[in-house]
GROMACS .gro file of C-alpha atoms in nm:
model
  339
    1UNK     CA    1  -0.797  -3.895   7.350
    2UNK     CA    2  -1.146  -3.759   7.285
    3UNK     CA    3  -1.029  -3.430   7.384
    4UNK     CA    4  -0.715  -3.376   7.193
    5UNK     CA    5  -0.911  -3.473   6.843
    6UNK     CA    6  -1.194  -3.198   6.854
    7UNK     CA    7  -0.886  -2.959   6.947
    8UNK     CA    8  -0.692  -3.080   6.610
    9UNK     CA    9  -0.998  -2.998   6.406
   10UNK     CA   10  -1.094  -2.662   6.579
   11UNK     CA   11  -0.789  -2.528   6.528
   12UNK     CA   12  -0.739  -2.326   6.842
   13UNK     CA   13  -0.474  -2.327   7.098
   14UNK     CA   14  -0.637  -2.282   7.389
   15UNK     CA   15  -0.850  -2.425   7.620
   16UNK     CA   16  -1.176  -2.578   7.433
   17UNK     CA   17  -1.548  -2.397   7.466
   18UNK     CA   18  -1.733  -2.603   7.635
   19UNK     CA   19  -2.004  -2.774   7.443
   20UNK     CA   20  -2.307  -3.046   7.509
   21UNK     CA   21  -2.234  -3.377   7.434
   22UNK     CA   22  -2.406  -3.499   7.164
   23UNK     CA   23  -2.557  -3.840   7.271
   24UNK     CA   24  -2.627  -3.990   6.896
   25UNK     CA   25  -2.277  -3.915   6.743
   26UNK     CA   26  -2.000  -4.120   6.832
   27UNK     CA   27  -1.705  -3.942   6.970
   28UNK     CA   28  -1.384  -3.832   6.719
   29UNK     CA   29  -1.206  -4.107   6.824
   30UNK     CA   30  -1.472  -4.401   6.819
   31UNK     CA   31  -1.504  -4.290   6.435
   32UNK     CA   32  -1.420  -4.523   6.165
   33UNK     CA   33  -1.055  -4.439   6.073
   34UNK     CA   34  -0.942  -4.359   5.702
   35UNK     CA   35  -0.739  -4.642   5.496
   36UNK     CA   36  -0.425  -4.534   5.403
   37UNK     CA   37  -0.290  -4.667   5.022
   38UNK     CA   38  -0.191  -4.977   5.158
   39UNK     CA   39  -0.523  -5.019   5.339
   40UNK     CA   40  -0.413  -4.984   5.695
   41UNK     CA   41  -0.621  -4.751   5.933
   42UNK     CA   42  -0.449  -4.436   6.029
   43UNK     CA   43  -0.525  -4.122   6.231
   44UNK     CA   44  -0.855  -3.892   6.089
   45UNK     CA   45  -0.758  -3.561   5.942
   46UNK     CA   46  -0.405  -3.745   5.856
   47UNK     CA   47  -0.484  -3.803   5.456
   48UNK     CA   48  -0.557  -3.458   5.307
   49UNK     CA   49  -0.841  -3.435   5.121
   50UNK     CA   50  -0.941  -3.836   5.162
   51UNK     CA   51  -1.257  -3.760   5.429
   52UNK     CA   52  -1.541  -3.812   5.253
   53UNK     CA   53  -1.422  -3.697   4.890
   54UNK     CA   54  -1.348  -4.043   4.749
   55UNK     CA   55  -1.073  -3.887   4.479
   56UNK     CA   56  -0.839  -4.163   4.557
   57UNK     CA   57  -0.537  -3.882   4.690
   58UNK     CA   58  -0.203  -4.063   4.776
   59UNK     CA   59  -0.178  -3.865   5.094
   60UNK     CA   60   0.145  -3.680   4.991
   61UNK     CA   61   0.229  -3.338   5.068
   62UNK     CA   62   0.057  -3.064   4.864
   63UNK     CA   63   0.335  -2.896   4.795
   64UNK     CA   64   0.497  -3.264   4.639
   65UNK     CA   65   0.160  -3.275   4.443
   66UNK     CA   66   0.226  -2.945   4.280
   67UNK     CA   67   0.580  -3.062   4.204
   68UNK     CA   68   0.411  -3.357   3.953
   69UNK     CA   69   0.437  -3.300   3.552
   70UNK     CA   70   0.027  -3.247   3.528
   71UNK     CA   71   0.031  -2.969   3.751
   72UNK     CA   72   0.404  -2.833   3.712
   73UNK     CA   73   0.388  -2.478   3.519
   74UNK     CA   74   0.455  -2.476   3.174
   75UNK     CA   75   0.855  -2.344   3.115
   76UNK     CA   76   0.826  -2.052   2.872
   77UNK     CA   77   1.082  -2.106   2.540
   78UNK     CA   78   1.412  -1.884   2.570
   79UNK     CA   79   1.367  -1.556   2.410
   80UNK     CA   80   1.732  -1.635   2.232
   81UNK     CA   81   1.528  -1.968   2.098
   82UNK     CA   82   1.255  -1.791   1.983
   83UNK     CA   83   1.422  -1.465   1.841
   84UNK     CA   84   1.511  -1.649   1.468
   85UNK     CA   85   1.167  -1.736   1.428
   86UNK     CA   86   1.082  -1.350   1.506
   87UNK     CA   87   1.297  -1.223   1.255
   88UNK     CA   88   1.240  -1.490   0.944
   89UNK     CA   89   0.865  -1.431   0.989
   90UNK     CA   90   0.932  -1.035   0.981
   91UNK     CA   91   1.181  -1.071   0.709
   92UNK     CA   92   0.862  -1.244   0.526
   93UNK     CA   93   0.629  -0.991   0.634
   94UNK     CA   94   0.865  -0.752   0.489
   95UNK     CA   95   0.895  -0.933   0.163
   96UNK     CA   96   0.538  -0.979   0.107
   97UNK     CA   97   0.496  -0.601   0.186
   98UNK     CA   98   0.737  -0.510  -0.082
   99UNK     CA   99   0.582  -0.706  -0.356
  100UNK     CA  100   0.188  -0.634  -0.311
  101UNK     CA  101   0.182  -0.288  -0.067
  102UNK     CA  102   0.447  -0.085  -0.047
  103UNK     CA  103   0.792  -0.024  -0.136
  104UNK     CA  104   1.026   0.314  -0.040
  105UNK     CA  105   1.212   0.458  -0.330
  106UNK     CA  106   1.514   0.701  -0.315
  107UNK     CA  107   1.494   1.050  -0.504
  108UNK     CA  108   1.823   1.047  -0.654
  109UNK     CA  109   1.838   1.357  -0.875
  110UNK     CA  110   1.665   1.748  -0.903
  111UNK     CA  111   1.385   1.661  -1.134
  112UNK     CA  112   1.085   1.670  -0.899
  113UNK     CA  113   1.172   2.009  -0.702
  114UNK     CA  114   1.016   2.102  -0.492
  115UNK     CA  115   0.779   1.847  -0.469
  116UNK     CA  116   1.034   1.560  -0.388
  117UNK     CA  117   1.426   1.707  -0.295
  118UNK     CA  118   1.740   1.473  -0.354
  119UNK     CA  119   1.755   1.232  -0.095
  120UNK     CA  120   1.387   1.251   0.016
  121UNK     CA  121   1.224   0.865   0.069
  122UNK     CA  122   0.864   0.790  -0.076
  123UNK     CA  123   0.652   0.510  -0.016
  124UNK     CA  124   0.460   0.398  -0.335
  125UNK     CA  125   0.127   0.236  -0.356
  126UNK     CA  126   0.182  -0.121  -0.547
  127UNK     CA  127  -0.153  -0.237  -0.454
  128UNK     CA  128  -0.436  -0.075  -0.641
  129UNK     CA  129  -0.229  -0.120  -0.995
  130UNK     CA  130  -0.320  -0.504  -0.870
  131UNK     CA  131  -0.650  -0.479  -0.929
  132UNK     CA  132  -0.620  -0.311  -1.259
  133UNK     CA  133  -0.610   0.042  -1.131
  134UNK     CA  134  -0.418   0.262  -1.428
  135UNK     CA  135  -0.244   0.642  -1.368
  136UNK     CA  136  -0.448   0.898  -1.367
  137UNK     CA  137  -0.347   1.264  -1.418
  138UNK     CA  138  -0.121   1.466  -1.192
  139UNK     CA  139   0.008   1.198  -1.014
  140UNK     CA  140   0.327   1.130  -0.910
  141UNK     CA  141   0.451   0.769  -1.000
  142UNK     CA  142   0.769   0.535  -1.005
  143UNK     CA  143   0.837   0.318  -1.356
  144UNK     CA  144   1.075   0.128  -1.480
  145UNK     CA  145   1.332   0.274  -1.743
  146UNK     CA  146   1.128   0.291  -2.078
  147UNK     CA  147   1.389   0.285  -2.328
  148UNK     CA  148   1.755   0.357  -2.184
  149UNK     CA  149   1.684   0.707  -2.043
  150UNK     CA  150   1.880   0.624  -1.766
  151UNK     CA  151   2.219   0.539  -1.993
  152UNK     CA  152   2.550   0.662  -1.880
  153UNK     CA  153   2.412   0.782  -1.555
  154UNK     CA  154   2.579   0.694  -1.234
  155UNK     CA  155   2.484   0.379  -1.015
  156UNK     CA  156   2.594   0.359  -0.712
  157UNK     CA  157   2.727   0.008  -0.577
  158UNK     CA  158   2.542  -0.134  -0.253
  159UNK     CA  159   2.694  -0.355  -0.025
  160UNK     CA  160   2.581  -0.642   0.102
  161UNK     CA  161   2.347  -0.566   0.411
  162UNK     CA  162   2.200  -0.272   0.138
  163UNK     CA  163   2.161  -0.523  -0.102
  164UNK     CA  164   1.936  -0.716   0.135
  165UNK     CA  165   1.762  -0.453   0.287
  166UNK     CA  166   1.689  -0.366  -0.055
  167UNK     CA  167   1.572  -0.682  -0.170
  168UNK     CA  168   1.286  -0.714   0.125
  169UNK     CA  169   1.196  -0.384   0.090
  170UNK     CA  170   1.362  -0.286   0.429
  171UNK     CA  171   1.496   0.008   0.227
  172UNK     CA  172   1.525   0.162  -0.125
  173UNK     CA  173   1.732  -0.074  -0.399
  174UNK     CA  174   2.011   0.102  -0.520
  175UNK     CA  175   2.032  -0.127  -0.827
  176UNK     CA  176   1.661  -0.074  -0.983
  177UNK     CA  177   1.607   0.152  -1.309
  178UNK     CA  178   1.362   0.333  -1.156
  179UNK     CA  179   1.250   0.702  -1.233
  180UNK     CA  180   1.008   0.936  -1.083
  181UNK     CA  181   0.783   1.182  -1.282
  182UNK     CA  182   0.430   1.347  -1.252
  183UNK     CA  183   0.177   1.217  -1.515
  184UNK     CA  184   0.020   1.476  -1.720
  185UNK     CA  185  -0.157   1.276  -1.994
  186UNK     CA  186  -0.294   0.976  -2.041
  187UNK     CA  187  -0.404   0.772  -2.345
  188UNK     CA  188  -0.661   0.995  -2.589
  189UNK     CA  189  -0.519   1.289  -2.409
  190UNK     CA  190  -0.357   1.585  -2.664
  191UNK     CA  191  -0.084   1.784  -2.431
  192UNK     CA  192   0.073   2.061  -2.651
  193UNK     CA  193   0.331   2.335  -2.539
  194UNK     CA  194   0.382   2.646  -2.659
  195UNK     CA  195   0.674   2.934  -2.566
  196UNK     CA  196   0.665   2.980  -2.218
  197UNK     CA  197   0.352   2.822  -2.186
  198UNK     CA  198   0.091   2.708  -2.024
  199UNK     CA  199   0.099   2.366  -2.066
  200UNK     CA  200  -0.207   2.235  -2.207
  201UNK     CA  201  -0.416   1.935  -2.170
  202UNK     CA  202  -0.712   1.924  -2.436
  203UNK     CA  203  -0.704   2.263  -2.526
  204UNK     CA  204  -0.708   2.348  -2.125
  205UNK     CA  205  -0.432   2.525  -2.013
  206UNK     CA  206  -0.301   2.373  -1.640
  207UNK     CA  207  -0.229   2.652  -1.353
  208UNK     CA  208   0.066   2.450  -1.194
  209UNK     CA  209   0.151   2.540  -0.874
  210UNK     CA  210   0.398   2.257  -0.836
  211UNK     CA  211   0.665   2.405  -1.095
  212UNK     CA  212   0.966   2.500  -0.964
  213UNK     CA  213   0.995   2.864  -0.852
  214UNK     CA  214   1.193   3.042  -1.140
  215UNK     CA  215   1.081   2.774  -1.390
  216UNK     CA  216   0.833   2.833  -1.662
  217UNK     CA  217   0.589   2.557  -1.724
  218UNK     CA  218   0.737   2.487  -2.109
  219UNK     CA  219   1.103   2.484  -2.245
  220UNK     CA  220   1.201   2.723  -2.498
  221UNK     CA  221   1.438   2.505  -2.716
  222UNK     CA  222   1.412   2.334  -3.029
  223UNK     CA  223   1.546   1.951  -2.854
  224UNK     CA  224   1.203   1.865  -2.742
  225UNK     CA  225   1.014   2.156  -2.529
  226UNK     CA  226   0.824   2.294  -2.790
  227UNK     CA  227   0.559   2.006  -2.863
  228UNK     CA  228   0.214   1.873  -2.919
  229UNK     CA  229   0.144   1.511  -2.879
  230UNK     CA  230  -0.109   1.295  -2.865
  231UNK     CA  231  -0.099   1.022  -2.605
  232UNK     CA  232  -0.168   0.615  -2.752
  233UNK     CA  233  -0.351   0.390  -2.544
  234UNK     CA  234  -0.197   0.223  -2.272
  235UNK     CA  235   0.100   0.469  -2.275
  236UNK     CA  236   0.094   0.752  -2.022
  237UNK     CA  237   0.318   1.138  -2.078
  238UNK     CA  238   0.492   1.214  -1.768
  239UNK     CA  239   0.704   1.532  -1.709
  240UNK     CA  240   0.924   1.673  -1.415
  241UNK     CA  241   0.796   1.950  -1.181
  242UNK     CA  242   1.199   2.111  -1.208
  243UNK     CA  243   1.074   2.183  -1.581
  244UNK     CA  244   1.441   2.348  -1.659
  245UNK     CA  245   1.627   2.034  -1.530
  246UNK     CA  246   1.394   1.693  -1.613
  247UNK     CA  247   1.504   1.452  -1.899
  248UNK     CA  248   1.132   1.299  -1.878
  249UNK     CA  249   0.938   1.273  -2.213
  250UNK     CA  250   0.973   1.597  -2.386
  251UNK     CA  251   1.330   1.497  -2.454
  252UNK     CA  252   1.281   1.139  -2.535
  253UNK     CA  253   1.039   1.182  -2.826
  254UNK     CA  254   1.269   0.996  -3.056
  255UNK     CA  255   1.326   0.659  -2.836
  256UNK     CA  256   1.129   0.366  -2.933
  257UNK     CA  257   0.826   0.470  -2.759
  258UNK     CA  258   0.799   0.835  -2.868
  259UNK     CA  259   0.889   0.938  -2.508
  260UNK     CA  260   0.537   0.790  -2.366
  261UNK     CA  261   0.589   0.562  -2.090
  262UNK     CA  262   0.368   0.238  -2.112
  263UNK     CA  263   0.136   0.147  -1.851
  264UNK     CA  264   0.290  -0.148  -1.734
  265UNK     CA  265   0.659  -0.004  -1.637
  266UNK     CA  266   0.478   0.160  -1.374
  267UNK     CA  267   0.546   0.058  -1.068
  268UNK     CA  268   0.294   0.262  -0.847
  269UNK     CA  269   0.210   0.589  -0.723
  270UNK     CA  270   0.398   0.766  -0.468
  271UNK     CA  271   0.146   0.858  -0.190
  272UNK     CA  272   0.370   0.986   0.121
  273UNK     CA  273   0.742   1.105   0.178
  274UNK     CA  274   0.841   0.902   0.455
  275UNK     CA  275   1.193   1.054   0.518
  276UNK     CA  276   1.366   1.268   0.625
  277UNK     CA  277   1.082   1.327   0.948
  278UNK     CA  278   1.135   1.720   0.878
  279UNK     CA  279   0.980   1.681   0.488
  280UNK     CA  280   0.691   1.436   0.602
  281UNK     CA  281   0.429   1.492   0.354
  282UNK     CA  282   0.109   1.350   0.107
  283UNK     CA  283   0.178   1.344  -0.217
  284UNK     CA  284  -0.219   1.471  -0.369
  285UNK     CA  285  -0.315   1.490  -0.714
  286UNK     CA  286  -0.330   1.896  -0.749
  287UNK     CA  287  -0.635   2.101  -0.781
  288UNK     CA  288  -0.571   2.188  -1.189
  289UNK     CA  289  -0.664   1.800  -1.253
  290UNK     CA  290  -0.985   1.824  -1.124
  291UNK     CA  291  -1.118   2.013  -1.437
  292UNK     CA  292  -1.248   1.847  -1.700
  293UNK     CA  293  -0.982   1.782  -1.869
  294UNK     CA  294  -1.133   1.481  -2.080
  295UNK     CA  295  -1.065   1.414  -2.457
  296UNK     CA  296  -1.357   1.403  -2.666
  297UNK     CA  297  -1.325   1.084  -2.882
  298UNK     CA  298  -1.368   1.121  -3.256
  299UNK     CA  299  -1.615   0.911  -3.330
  300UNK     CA  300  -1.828   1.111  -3.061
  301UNK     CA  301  -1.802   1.415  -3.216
  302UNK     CA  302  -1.905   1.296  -3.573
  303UNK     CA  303  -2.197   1.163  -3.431
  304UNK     CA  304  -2.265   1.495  -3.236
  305UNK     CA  305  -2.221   1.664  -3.568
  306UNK     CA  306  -2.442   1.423  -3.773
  307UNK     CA  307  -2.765   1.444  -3.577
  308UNK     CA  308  -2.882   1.747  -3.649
  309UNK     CA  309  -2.777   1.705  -4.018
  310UNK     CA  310  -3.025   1.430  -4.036
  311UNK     CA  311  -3.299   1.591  -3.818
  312UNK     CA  312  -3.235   1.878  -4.035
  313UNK     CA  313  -3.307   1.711  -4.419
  314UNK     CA  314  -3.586   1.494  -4.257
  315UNK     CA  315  -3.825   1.847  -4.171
  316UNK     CA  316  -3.704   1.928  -4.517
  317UNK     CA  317  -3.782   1.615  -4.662
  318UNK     CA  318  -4.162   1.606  -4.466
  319UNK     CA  319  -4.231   1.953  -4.597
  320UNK     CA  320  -4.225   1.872  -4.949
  321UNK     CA  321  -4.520   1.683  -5.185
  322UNK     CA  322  -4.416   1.331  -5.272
  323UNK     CA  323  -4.359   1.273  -5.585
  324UNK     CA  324  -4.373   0.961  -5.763
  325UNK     CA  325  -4.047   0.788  -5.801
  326UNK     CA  326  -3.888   0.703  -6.136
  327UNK     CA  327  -3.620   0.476  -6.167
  328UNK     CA  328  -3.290   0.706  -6.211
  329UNK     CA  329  -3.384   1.021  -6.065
  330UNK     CA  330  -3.129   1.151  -5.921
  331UNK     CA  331  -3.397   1.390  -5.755
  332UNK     CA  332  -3.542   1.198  -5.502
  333UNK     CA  333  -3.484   1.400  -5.142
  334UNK     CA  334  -3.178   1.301  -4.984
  335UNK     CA  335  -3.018   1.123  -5.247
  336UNK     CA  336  -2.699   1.305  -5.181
  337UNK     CA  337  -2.720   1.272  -4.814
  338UNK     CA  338  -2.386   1.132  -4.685
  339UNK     CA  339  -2.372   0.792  -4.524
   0.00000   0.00000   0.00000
């Protein structure tokens, strides 16, 4: 009996080493057997894990252990369970991206060549107008119909799915009033043409690049391309880079807003074309805008002019003898200065 329980716990098959006795310890089989649950004495070595840990184990199989709830690995959802949840939170994401980001817009006519082609897709910037940022000069930006100068043209008819592709942003909306132009004033700014041109901002004529090849930077016609404006506050003169074939605010000088386009029908500046792959492209503000191209305001000017005036009749006034003042002299030095 002694024999065959050092053999269970040594694990061998054959024949045991022999070993000295040790006279203290009791032999395997004069040891104190384990309890089993319901406290009778069983075999050592036959409750797994019970010798000398104290957890309590039930002395069931491992492998039955592993089969309990508290260890059992949790079951992973369905991917057919989860995939709604997938696509309302990306329809949101989508949504939310349209509103506040981005949005892709359609180029649906010849107006911008050959900057933007018909068909082309652009992503425009909706963010930074957010945060109060307003369009600056010789870029290219999306806004809503001013005053009808998209009446009587076509609109195509989406169906459904376009409809709500469209509406998350998940593609251009066919049913928007949208146009696309390049800004070439803004408010204070004087933009004049003249013949052929160059078109001039300030009194600084623009070296545009941009124009369609064959095109000359002004319209020679009596309906709108012969002009000098001045641009109001919080209204913004945009024009098409296909200068021969662009309805944009040369020809709308008699709608309700003069042809300018107010600040807040934009709708943001278009900063890449996303599609087709094959006209990938930025959309930068050219070179020509980074002169100075700023108005001088009025009142700035006057006061430019008056200065020296008034330095001037001061020296003259210090280089004369006072004289005593009478009451109705219309001598007295700078009497007939203007206020």
């Amino acid at each position: 009996m002694g024999d065959l329980a050092v053999g269970a716990r040594s694990g061998q098959d054959g024949p045991e080493e022999q070993r000295p006795v040790d006279p203290v310890r009791p032999a395997a089989e004069d040891a104190v057997p384990a309890e089993s649950d319901s406290g009778a004495p069983g075999p050592l070595g036959a409750d797994s894990g019970s010798s000398g840990t104290g957890s309590g184990d039930s002395g069931e199989d491992p492998a039955q252990d592993a089969d309990e709830p508290g260890h059992r690995p949790r079951k992973q959802r369905s991917f057919w369970k989860e995939l709604p949840l997938l696509i309302g939170i990306a329809l949101v994401l989508a949504l939310l991206i349209k509103t506040f980001l981005v949005q892709a817009f359609s180029i649906p006519s010849d107006s911008m060549q050959h900057t933007l082609e018909q068909g082309d897709r652009v992503l425009v910037d909706k963010l930074t107008p957010w945060f109060g940022s307003e369009p600056e000069r010789g870029e290219v930006v999306v806004f809503h119909d001013p005053a009808d100068w998209l009446a009587g043209e076509p609109t195509v008819e989406p169906n459904p799915v376009q409809r709500v592709l469209g509406w998350i942003g998940l593609m251009p909306s066919a049913n928007e009033k949208d146009l696309i132009k390049r800004v070439i004033g803004v408010g204070g700014d004087t933009v004049e043409c003249n013949g052929t041109g160059p078109l001039k901002v300030n009194g600084k004529a623009l070296d545009e690049p941009y124009v369609y090849a064959g095109n000359t930077p002004c319209s020679v016609d009596d309906q709108g391309g012969q002009f000098k404006v001045t641009v109001p506050t919080g209204k913004i003169w945009v024009m098409g880079d296909h200068r021969q074939n662009s309805l944009d605010s040369r020809y709308h000088q008699e709608d309700k807003n003069n042809g300018f386009v107010p600040v807040g029908n934009v709708v943001g500046r278009a900063i890449v074309v996303a599609w087709p792959p094959t006209r990938w492209d930025t959309l930068p503000i050219p070179d020509t805008f980074d002169q100075n191209l700023s108005a001088a305001a009025p009142g700035a000017l006057g006061l430019a002019g008056a200065v020296p005036l008034v330095l001037w009749r001061r020296r003259r006034a210090a280089g004369r003898t006072t004289a005593p003042v009478t009451v109705g002299n219309s001598g007295v030095p700078g009497s007939g200065t203007a206020g």
